[in-house]
Each structure stands twice: as C-alpha cells, then as structure tokens.
Amino acid sequence: MLNIILFGPPGSGKGTQAEKMIEKYGILHISTGDLFRYEMGNNTPLGLKAKEYMAKGELVPDEVTIGMLENKVNANPDAQGIIFDGFPRTIPQAEALDVFLKEKNTEVTLLLALDVPEEELTKRLLKRGESSGRADDRDESIIKNRIQVYKSETSQVFDYYNQVGKSVSIHGVGTIDEIFESISEAIDQACC
Ligand code: ADP
C-alpha cells in the first residue's frame, strides 16, 4: 500500500496537490479538516466538539481526531493506498497511526512536506477566506494561531518520520504543476 502523509502548514497547498495525487495514483484521500467540517455541517456531537477548537485555530484533541481517522480508514478496506491530509498533526497522532497501520500489516511510505514561507501562507489563506466560507480563513489572528500551532507542535512530526528516513521536503512555491512534478518524483523514488 502507498500510504502518504501530505504535510505542511495551513495554506501550503495540501488540498490542491491531494486532488492531483488522487487522479494520478488512484488512492483514497482522507482530510481530517474536511471530516471535521462535514461533522460540523451536520451538527453532530463530534462536529460541535471540533468547532470549539477549530474556531480558535487550535488542534482538536488527539483522542477525538485519532478515533475519527481510524473509523474512516476502517470504512474503506479496499483502498490501494491512502493520502493522509492534515493528519498526523502531533507526535501522539503519529504514534497512533504507526500502531494502527502496523496492525493492518502496512506502514507509512513517505511524508511529503510542502515548504512555503509564512508571508505567502497568510496571503493565500486570507484570499481563500474570501470565497471558501471558512471562518478560520477570514481572521488574521486565527490564521496566526494556526501557523503558530504548526510551528510549535505539528512540525515535530516531520522530525519524527525524518528519523526513519521517510520525510521529504518539497519546495511549495511555483505553479501547481511544478509542485506536483516534485511530489511525483519523490513518490516514484520511494515506491513501486
Ligand atoms: P489547514 O491545514 O488549512 O489549517 P485543515 O482543513 O487541515 O486546514 O484543518 C482545519 C482545522 O481542523 C485545524 O485548524 C484544526 O483545528 C482541525 N484539525 C484538522 N486536522 C487535525 C488534526 N489532525 N488534529 C487536530 N486538529 C485537526
């Protein structure tokens, strides 16, 4: 199985590149942000819980996030591979993912980190906020907090997989196709 963690700060282009990866590699895409927004849209207990954190640009607690992710993977037993988008965002999430995949006799193939300068991120997120309907993209202080959380907590996940030689940094500025080219090269080198 091709199990790819698509990694990078908010606004780094994970969703855009995930679409191209689905097309080329035919693998399942799981975005924890999208899953939370779906639950929020349906006012489920999980959605209401997630909203408390997302509205402030904070991380939803690990136990909630990990359970939701595992349910989604279990609901797709025939997947040939998975793009994990927005997960893991903490070390406990990464550890839980490793244990979970091991139980399924598989593992993380690669972590691809989109590297984009901070000023560019804020610019892109505010622009997305004009049309996306996402409240967390409209407020500069919430955006700043999300980037801060990425730096202080999430970036450690890069080092965690780097220690086992699985992390690759991708230059995330350029055209969508140029960036996708770098992603494809990294995937083709790591697998198949
Ligand atoms: P972005 O990467 O653009 O910030 P996402 O859609 O991936 O957007 O995530 C939006 C919000 O959802 C995050 O700010 C966070 O509150 C919550 N979230 C998503 N994934 C996770 C996760 N793995 N752990 C905790 N919270 C998460």
PDB file of C-alpha atoms and ligand atoms in Angstrom:
ATOM      1  CA  MET A   1       0.000   0.000   0.000  1.00  0.00           C
ATOM      2  CA  LEU A   2       1.074   3.528  -0.791  1.00  0.00           C
ATOM      3  CA  ASN A   3       0.473   5.479   2.419  1.00  0.00           C
ATOM      4  CA  ILE A   4       1.445   9.106   2.090  1.00  0.00           C
ATOM      5  CA  ILE A   5       1.307  11.810   4.707  1.00  0.00           C
ATOM      6  CA  LEU A   6       0.759  15.107   2.922  1.00  0.00           C
ATOM      7  CA  PHE A   7       2.265  17.575   5.309  1.00  0.00           C
ATOM      8  CA  GLY A   8       2.786  21.318   5.606  1.00  0.00           C
ATOM      9  CA  PRO A   9       1.441  24.423   7.311  1.00  0.00           C
ATOM     10  CA  PRO A  10      -2.075  25.768   6.744  1.00  0.00           C
ATOM     11  CA  GLY A  11      -2.284  27.247   3.260  1.00  0.00           C
ATOM     12  CA  SER A  12       0.667  25.274   1.893  1.00  0.00           C
ATOM     13  CA  GLY A  13      -1.444  23.664  -0.844  1.00  0.00           C
ATOM     14  CA  LYS A  14      -2.142  20.204   0.556  1.00  0.00           C
ATOM     15  CA  GLY A  15      -5.729  20.058  -0.706  1.00  0.00           C
ATOM     16  CA  THR A  16      -4.781  21.195  -4.208  1.00  0.00           C
ATOM     17  CA  GLN A  17      -1.961  18.689  -4.531  1.00  0.00           C
ATOM     18  CA  ALA A  18      -4.064  15.909  -2.987  1.00  0.00           C
ATOM     19  CA  GLU A  19      -6.539  16.262  -5.872  1.00  0.00           C
ATOM     20  CA  LYS A  20      -3.771  15.691  -8.404  1.00  0.00           C
ATOM     21  CA  MET A  21      -2.405  12.754  -6.429  1.00  0.00           C
ATOM     22  CA  ILE A  22      -5.824  11.065  -6.345  1.00  0.00           C
ATOM     23  CA  GLU A  23      -6.045  11.439 -10.110  1.00  0.00           C
ATOM     24  CA  LYS A  24      -2.595  10.009 -10.785  1.00  0.00           C
ATOM     25  CA  TYR A  25      -2.297   7.314  -8.130  1.00  0.00           C
ATOM     26  CA  GLY A  26      -5.951   6.385  -7.559  1.00  0.00           C
ATOM     27  CA  ILE A  27      -5.626   6.282  -3.823  1.00  0.00           C
ATOM     28  CA  LEU A  28      -8.022   7.285  -1.066  1.00  0.00           C
ATOM     29  CA  HIS A  29      -7.791  10.850   0.258  1.00  0.00           C
ATOM     30  CA  ILE A  30      -8.564  11.462   3.916  1.00  0.00           C
ATOM     31  CA  SER A  31      -8.524  15.071   5.126  1.00  0.00           C
ATOM     32  CA  THR A  32      -9.207  15.401   8.842  1.00  0.00           C
ATOM     33  CA  GLY A  33     -10.100  19.087   8.315  1.00  0.00           C
ATOM     34  CA  ASP A  34     -12.747  18.087   5.730  1.00  0.00           C
ATOM     35  CA  LEU A  35     -14.065  15.344   8.013  1.00  0.00           C
ATOM     36  CA  PHE A  36     -14.447  17.826  10.875  1.00  0.00           C
ATOM     37  CA  ARG A  37     -16.167  20.359   8.595  1.00  0.00           C
ATOM     38  CA  TYR A  38     -18.582  17.666   7.417  1.00  0.00           C
ATOM     39  CA  GLU A  39     -19.443  16.773  11.026  1.00  0.00           C
ATOM     40  CA  MET A  40     -19.822  20.466  11.870  1.00  0.00           C
ATOM     41  CA  GLY A  41     -22.124  20.984   8.915  1.00  0.00           C
ATOM     42  CA  ASN A  42     -24.356  18.213  10.240  1.00  0.00           C
ATOM     43  CA  ASN A  43     -24.208  19.466  13.819  1.00  0.00           C
ATOM     44  CA  THR A  44     -23.164  16.061  15.134  1.00  0.00           C
ATOM     45  CA  PRO A  45     -21.725  15.787  18.675  1.00  0.00           C
ATOM     46  CA  LEU A  46     -18.278  15.298  17.119  1.00  0.00           C
ATOM     47  CA  GLY A  47     -18.786  18.370  14.928  1.00  0.00           C
ATOM     48  CA  LEU A  48     -19.859  20.522  17.845  1.00  0.00           C
ATOM     49  CA  LYS A  49     -16.821  19.414  19.834  1.00  0.00           C
ATOM     50  CA  ALA A  50     -14.450  20.112  16.914  1.00  0.00           C
ATOM     51  CA  LYS A  51     -15.968  23.550  16.367  1.00  0.00           C
ATOM     52  CA  GLU A  52     -14.851  24.737  19.818  1.00  0.00           C
ATOM     53  CA  TYR A  53     -11.232  24.222  18.793  1.00  0.00           C
ATOM     54  CA  MET A  54     -11.292  24.988  15.075  1.00  0.00           C
ATOM     55  CA  ALA A  55     -12.929  28.362  15.623  1.00  0.00           C
ATOM     56  CA  LYS A  56      -9.884  29.402  17.668  1.00  0.00           C
ATOM     57  CA  GLY A  57      -7.325  27.848  15.346  1.00  0.00           C
ATOM     58  CA  GLU A  58      -6.396  25.232  17.945  1.00  0.00           C
ATOM     59  CA  LEU A  59      -5.987  21.498  17.463  1.00  0.00           C
ATOM     60  CA  VAL A  60      -8.920  19.221  18.176  1.00  0.00           C
ATOM     61  CA  PRO A  61      -7.897  16.812  20.996  1.00  0.00           C
ATOM     62  CA  ASP A  62      -5.951  13.726  19.894  1.00  0.00           C
ATOM     63  CA  GLU A  63      -8.412  11.110  21.132  1.00  0.00           C
ATOM     64  CA  VAL A  64     -11.250  12.637  19.114  1.00  0.00           C
ATOM     65  CA  THR A  65      -9.131  13.048  15.982  1.00  0.00           C
ATOM     66  CA  ILE A  66      -7.475   9.631  16.093  1.00  0.00           C
ATOM     67  CA  GLY A  67     -10.808   7.820  16.568  1.00  0.00           C
ATOM     68  CA  MET A  68     -12.372   9.662  13.650  1.00  0.00           C
ATOM     69  CA  LEU A  69      -9.395   8.935  11.372  1.00  0.00           C
ATOM     70  CA  GLU A  70      -9.358   5.235  12.240  1.00  0.00           C
ATOM     71  CA  ASN A  71     -13.095   4.930  11.549  1.00  0.00           C
ATOM     72  CA  LYS A  72     -12.614   6.461   8.127  1.00  0.00           C
ATOM     73  CA  VAL A  73      -9.770   4.102   7.243  1.00  0.00           C
ATOM     74  CA  ASN A  74     -11.750   1.090   8.509  1.00  0.00           C
ATOM     75  CA  ALA A  75     -14.707   2.133   6.367  1.00  0.00           C
ATOM     76  CA  ASN A  76     -12.512   1.770   3.235  1.00  0.00           C
ATOM     77  CA  PRO A  77     -10.953  -1.701   3.497  1.00  0.00           C
ATOM     78  CA  ASP A  78     -10.349  -1.937  -0.257  1.00  0.00           C
ATOM     79  CA  ALA A  79      -8.221   1.194  -0.561  1.00  0.00           C
ATOM     80  CA  GLN A  80      -4.999   0.614  -2.503  1.00  0.00           C
ATOM     81  CA  GLY A  81      -3.329   3.373  -0.571  1.00  0.00           C
ATOM     82  CA  ILE A  82      -4.153   6.491   1.394  1.00  0.00           C
ATOM     83  CA  ILE A  83      -3.216  10.165   1.350  1.00  0.00           C
ATOM     84  CA  PHE A  84      -3.349  11.435   4.914  1.00  0.00           C
ATOM     85  CA  ASP A  85      -4.005  15.174   4.638  1.00  0.00           C
ATOM     86  CA  GLY A  86      -3.832  17.151   7.876  1.00  0.00           C
ATOM     87  CA  PHE A  87      -3.024  14.066   9.936  1.00  0.00           C
ATOM     88  CA  PRO A  88      -0.913  13.366  11.980  1.00  0.00           C
ATOM     89  CA  ARG A  89      -0.501  16.841  13.469  1.00  0.00           C
ATOM     90  CA  THR A  90       1.005  15.780  16.803  1.00  0.00           C
ATOM     91  CA  ILE A  91       3.509  13.136  17.925  1.00  0.00           C
ATOM     92  CA  PRO A  92       0.804  11.074  19.724  1.00  0.00           C
ATOM     93  CA  GLN A  93      -1.207  11.082  16.477  1.00  0.00           C
ATOM     94  CA  ALA A  94       1.866   9.869  14.562  1.00  0.00           C
ATOM     95  CA  GLU A  95       2.498   7.114  17.096  1.00  0.00           C
ATOM     96  CA  ALA A  96      -1.145   6.048  16.972  1.00  0.00           C
ATOM     97  CA  LEU A  97      -1.052   5.984  13.157  1.00  0.00           C
ATOM     98  CA  ASP A  98       2.051   3.788  13.140  1.00  0.00           C
ATOM     99  CA  VAL A  99       0.473   1.272  15.537  1.00  0.00           C
ATOM    100  CA  PHE A 100      -2.807   1.302  13.609  1.00  0.00           C
ATOM    101  CA  LEU A 101      -1.150   0.698  10.222  1.00  0.00           C
ATOM    102  CA  LYS A 102       1.100  -1.990  11.665  1.00  0.00           C
ATOM    103  CA  GLU A 103      -1.980  -3.895  12.829  1.00  0.00           C
ATOM    104  CA  LYS A 104      -3.047  -3.843   9.188  1.00  0.00           C
ATOM    105  CA  ASN A 105       0.371  -5.108   8.073  1.00  0.00           C
ATOM    106  CA  THR A 106       1.237  -1.873   6.378  1.00  0.00           C
ATOM    107  CA  GLU A 107       3.105   1.351   7.204  1.00  0.00           C
ATOM    108  CA  VAL A 108       3.677   4.981   6.274  1.00  0.00           C
ATOM    109  CA  THR A 109       5.550   5.025   2.952  1.00  0.00           C
ATOM    110  CA  LEU A 110       6.514   8.682   2.908  1.00  0.00           C
ATOM    111  CA  LEU A 111       5.871  12.074   4.471  1.00  0.00           C
ATOM    112  CA  LEU A 112       5.826  14.878   1.903  1.00  0.00           C
ATOM    113  CA  ALA A 113       6.180  18.327   3.446  1.00  0.00           C
ATOM    114  CA  LEU A 114       5.210  21.371   1.390  1.00  0.00           C
ATOM    115  CA  ASP A 115       7.586  24.156   2.293  1.00  0.00           C
ATOM    116  CA  VAL A 116       6.110  27.667   1.909  1.00  0.00           C
ATOM    117  CA  PRO A 117       7.242  30.955   3.534  1.00  0.00           C
ATOM    118  CA  GLU A 118       4.996  32.372   6.239  1.00  0.00           C
ATOM    119  CA  GLU A 119       4.039  35.644   4.479  1.00  0.00           C
ATOM    120  CA  GLU A 120       2.897  33.639   1.477  1.00  0.00           C
ATOM    121  CA  LEU A 121       0.756  31.373   3.722  1.00  0.00           C
ATOM    122  CA  THR A 122      -1.099  34.274   5.324  1.00  0.00           C
ATOM    123  CA  LYS A 123      -1.703  35.829   1.930  1.00  0.00           C
ATOM    124  CA  ARG A 124      -3.077  32.597   0.463  1.00  0.00           C
ATOM    125  CA  LEU A 125      -5.319  31.890   3.472  1.00  0.00           C
ATOM    126  CA  LEU A 126      -6.860  35.365   3.515  1.00  0.00           C
ATOM    127  CA  LYS A 127      -7.530  35.020  -0.207  1.00  0.00           C
ATOM    128  CA  ARG A 128      -9.124  31.595   0.315  1.00  0.00           C
ATOM    129  CA  GLY A 129     -11.238  33.119   3.108  1.00  0.00           C
ATOM    130  CA  GLU A 130     -12.881  35.484   0.633  1.00  0.00           C
ATOM    131  CA  SER A 131     -14.575  32.571  -1.121  1.00  0.00           C
ATOM    132  CA  SER A 132     -14.280  29.387   0.969  1.00  0.00           C
ATOM    133  CA  GLY A 133     -16.817  30.224   3.643  1.00  0.00           C
ATOM    134  CA  ARG A 134     -14.277  29.035   6.227  1.00  0.00           C
ATOM    135  CA  ALA A 135     -14.414  31.313   9.259  1.00  0.00           C
ATOM    136  CA  ASP A 136     -10.883  30.259  10.267  1.00  0.00           C
ATOM    137  CA  ASP A 137      -9.542  31.709   6.999  1.00  0.00           C
ATOM    138  CA  ARG A 138     -11.082  35.143   7.478  1.00  0.00           C
ATOM    139  CA  ASP A 139      -9.481  36.306  10.682  1.00  0.00           C
ATOM    140  CA  GLU A 140      -5.786  37.129  10.672  1.00  0.00           C
ATOM    141  CA  SER A 141      -5.336  36.370  14.381  1.00  0.00           C
ATOM    142  CA  ILE A 142      -6.807  32.862  13.934  1.00  0.00           C
ATOM    143  CA  ILE A 143      -4.526  32.305  10.937  1.00  0.00           C
ATOM    144  CA  LYS A 144      -1.524  33.426  13.011  1.00  0.00           C
ATOM    145  CA  ASN A 145      -2.528  30.985  15.748  1.00  0.00           C
ATOM    146  CA  ARG A 146      -2.808  28.079  13.290  1.00  0.00           C
ATOM    147  CA  ILE A 147       0.660  28.829  11.920  1.00  0.00           C
ATOM    148  CA  GLN A 148       1.984  29.099  15.482  1.00  0.00           C
ATOM    149  CA  VAL A 149       0.470  25.710  16.422  1.00  0.00           C
ATOM    150  CA  TYR A 150       2.045  24.255  13.303  1.00  0.00           C
ATOM    151  CA  LYS A 151       5.470  25.547  14.327  1.00  0.00           C
ATOM    152  CA  SER A 152       5.292  24.574  17.976  1.00  0.00           C
ATOM    153  CA  GLU A 153       3.567  21.185  17.733  1.00  0.00           C
ATOM    154  CA  THR A 154       2.995  19.872  14.242  1.00  0.00           C
ATOM    155  CA  SER A 155       6.447  20.487  12.765  1.00  0.00           C
ATOM    156  CA  GLN A 156       7.834  17.845  15.166  1.00  0.00           C
ATOM    157  CA  VAL A 157       6.031  15.213  13.117  1.00  0.00           C
ATOM    158  CA  PHE A 158       8.435  15.982  10.241  1.00  0.00           C
ATOM    159  CA  ASP A 159      11.399  15.145  12.503  1.00  0.00           C
ATOM    160  CA  TYR A 160       9.662  12.029  13.808  1.00  0.00           C
ATOM    161  CA  TYR A 161       9.465  10.488  10.313  1.00  0.00           C
ATOM    162  CA  ASN A 162      12.773  12.030   9.271  1.00  0.00           C
ATOM    163  CA  GLN A 163      14.491   9.900  11.904  1.00  0.00           C
ATOM    164  CA  VAL A 164      13.422   6.821   9.969  1.00  0.00           C
ATOM    165  CA  GLY A 165      14.313   8.370   6.608  1.00  0.00           C
ATOM    166  CA  LYS A 166      10.727   8.879   5.461  1.00  0.00           C
ATOM    167  CA  SER A 167      10.407  12.679   5.382  1.00  0.00           C
ATOM    168  CA  VAL A 168      10.927  14.634   2.173  1.00  0.00           C
ATOM    169  CA  SER A 169      10.712  18.392   1.884  1.00  0.00           C
ATOM    170  CA  ILE A 170       9.086  19.777  -1.266  1.00  0.00           C
ATOM    171  CA  HIS A 171       9.506  23.378  -2.422  1.00  0.00           C
ATOM    172  CA  GLY A 172       5.894  24.575  -2.248  1.00  0.00           C
ATOM    173  CA  VAL A 173       6.134  27.801  -4.244  1.00  0.00           C
ATOM    174  CA  GLY A 174       5.663  27.732  -8.022  1.00  0.00           C
ATOM    175  CA  THR A 175       2.907  26.564 -10.326  1.00  0.00           C
ATOM    176  CA  ILE A 176       0.596  23.755  -9.209  1.00  0.00           C
ATOM    177  CA  ASP A 177       2.070  21.524 -11.915  1.00  0.00           C
ATOM    178  CA  GLU A 178       5.683  22.251 -10.972  1.00  0.00           C
ATOM    179  CA  ILE A 179       4.999  21.366  -7.370  1.00  0.00           C
ATOM    180  CA  PHE A 180       3.131  18.236  -8.395  1.00  0.00           C
ATOM    181  CA  GLU A 181       6.108  17.202 -10.520  1.00  0.00           C
ATOM    182  CA  SER A 182       8.356  17.298  -7.441  1.00  0.00           C
ATOM    183  CA  ILE A 183       5.769  15.316  -5.484  1.00  0.00           C
ATOM    184  CA  SER A 184       5.530  12.654  -8.197  1.00  0.00           C
ATOM    185  CA  GLU A 185       9.309  12.299  -8.334  1.00  0.00           C
ATOM    186  CA  ALA A 186       9.505  11.797  -4.573  1.00  0.00           C
ATOM    187  CA  ILE A 187       6.731   9.194  -4.641  1.00  0.00           C
ATOM    188  CA  ASP A 188       8.209   7.327  -7.583  1.00  0.00           C
ATOM    189  CA  GLN A 189      11.572   7.218  -5.845  1.00  0.00           C
ATOM    190  CA  ALA A 190      10.113   5.886  -2.609  1.00  0.00           C
ATOM    191  CA  CYS A 191       7.946   3.210  -4.053  1.00  0.00           C
ATOM    192  CA  CYS A 192       6.849   0.990  -6.986  1.00  0.00           C
TER     193      CYS A 192
HETATM  194  P1  ADP B   1      -5.450  23.957   7.283  1.00  0.00           P
HETATM  195  O1  ADP B   1      -4.350  22.946   7.131  1.00  0.00           O
HETATM  196  O2  ADP B   1      -5.639  24.817   6.084  1.00  0.00           O
HETATM  197  O3  ADP B   1      -5.377  24.731   8.564  1.00  0.00           O
HETATM  198  P2  ADP B   1      -7.410  21.851   7.759  1.00  0.00           P
HETATM  199  O4  ADP B   1      -8.665  21.822   6.999  1.00  0.00           O
HETATM  200  O5  ADP B   1      -6.437  20.749   7.568  1.00  0.00           O
HETATM  201  O6  ADP B   1      -6.817  23.258   7.385  1.00  0.00           O
HETATM  202  O7  ADP B   1      -7.731  21.943   9.332  1.00  0.00           O
HETATM  203  C1  ADP B   1      -8.596  22.905   9.867  1.00  0.00           C
HETATM  204  C2  ADP B   1      -8.683  22.759  11.392  1.00  0.00           C
HETATM  205  O8  ADP B   1      -9.174  21.435  11.717  1.00  0.00           O
HETATM  206  C3  ADP B   1      -7.358  22.864  12.152  1.00  0.00           C
HETATM  207  O9  ADP B   1      -7.015  24.194  12.413  1.00  0.00           O
HETATM  208  C4  ADP B   1      -7.705  22.075  13.434  1.00  0.00           C
HETATM  209  O10 ADP B   1      -8.479  22.844  14.318  1.00  0.00           O
HETATM  210  C5  ADP B   1      -8.587  20.944  12.921  1.00  0.00           C
HETATM  211  N1  ADP B   1      -7.798  19.733  12.603  1.00  0.00           N
HETATM  212  C6  ADP B   1      -7.616  19.194  11.362  1.00  0.00           C
HETATM  213  N2  ADP B   1      -6.826  18.106  11.432  1.00  0.00           N
HETATM  214  C7  ADP B   1      -6.488  17.953  12.737  1.00  0.00           C
HETATM  215  C8  ADP B   1      -5.668  17.026  13.448  1.00  0.00           C
HETATM  216  N3  ADP B   1      -5.020  16.031  12.830  1.00  0.00           N
HETATM  217  N4  ADP B   1      -5.557  17.176  14.789  1.00  0.00           N
HETATM  218  C9  ADP B   1      -6.193  18.148  15.429  1.00  0.00           C
HETATM  219  N5  ADP B   1      -6.960  19.072  14.832  1.00  0.00           N
HETATM  220  C10 ADP B   1      -7.111  18.987  13.488  1.00  0.00           C
END
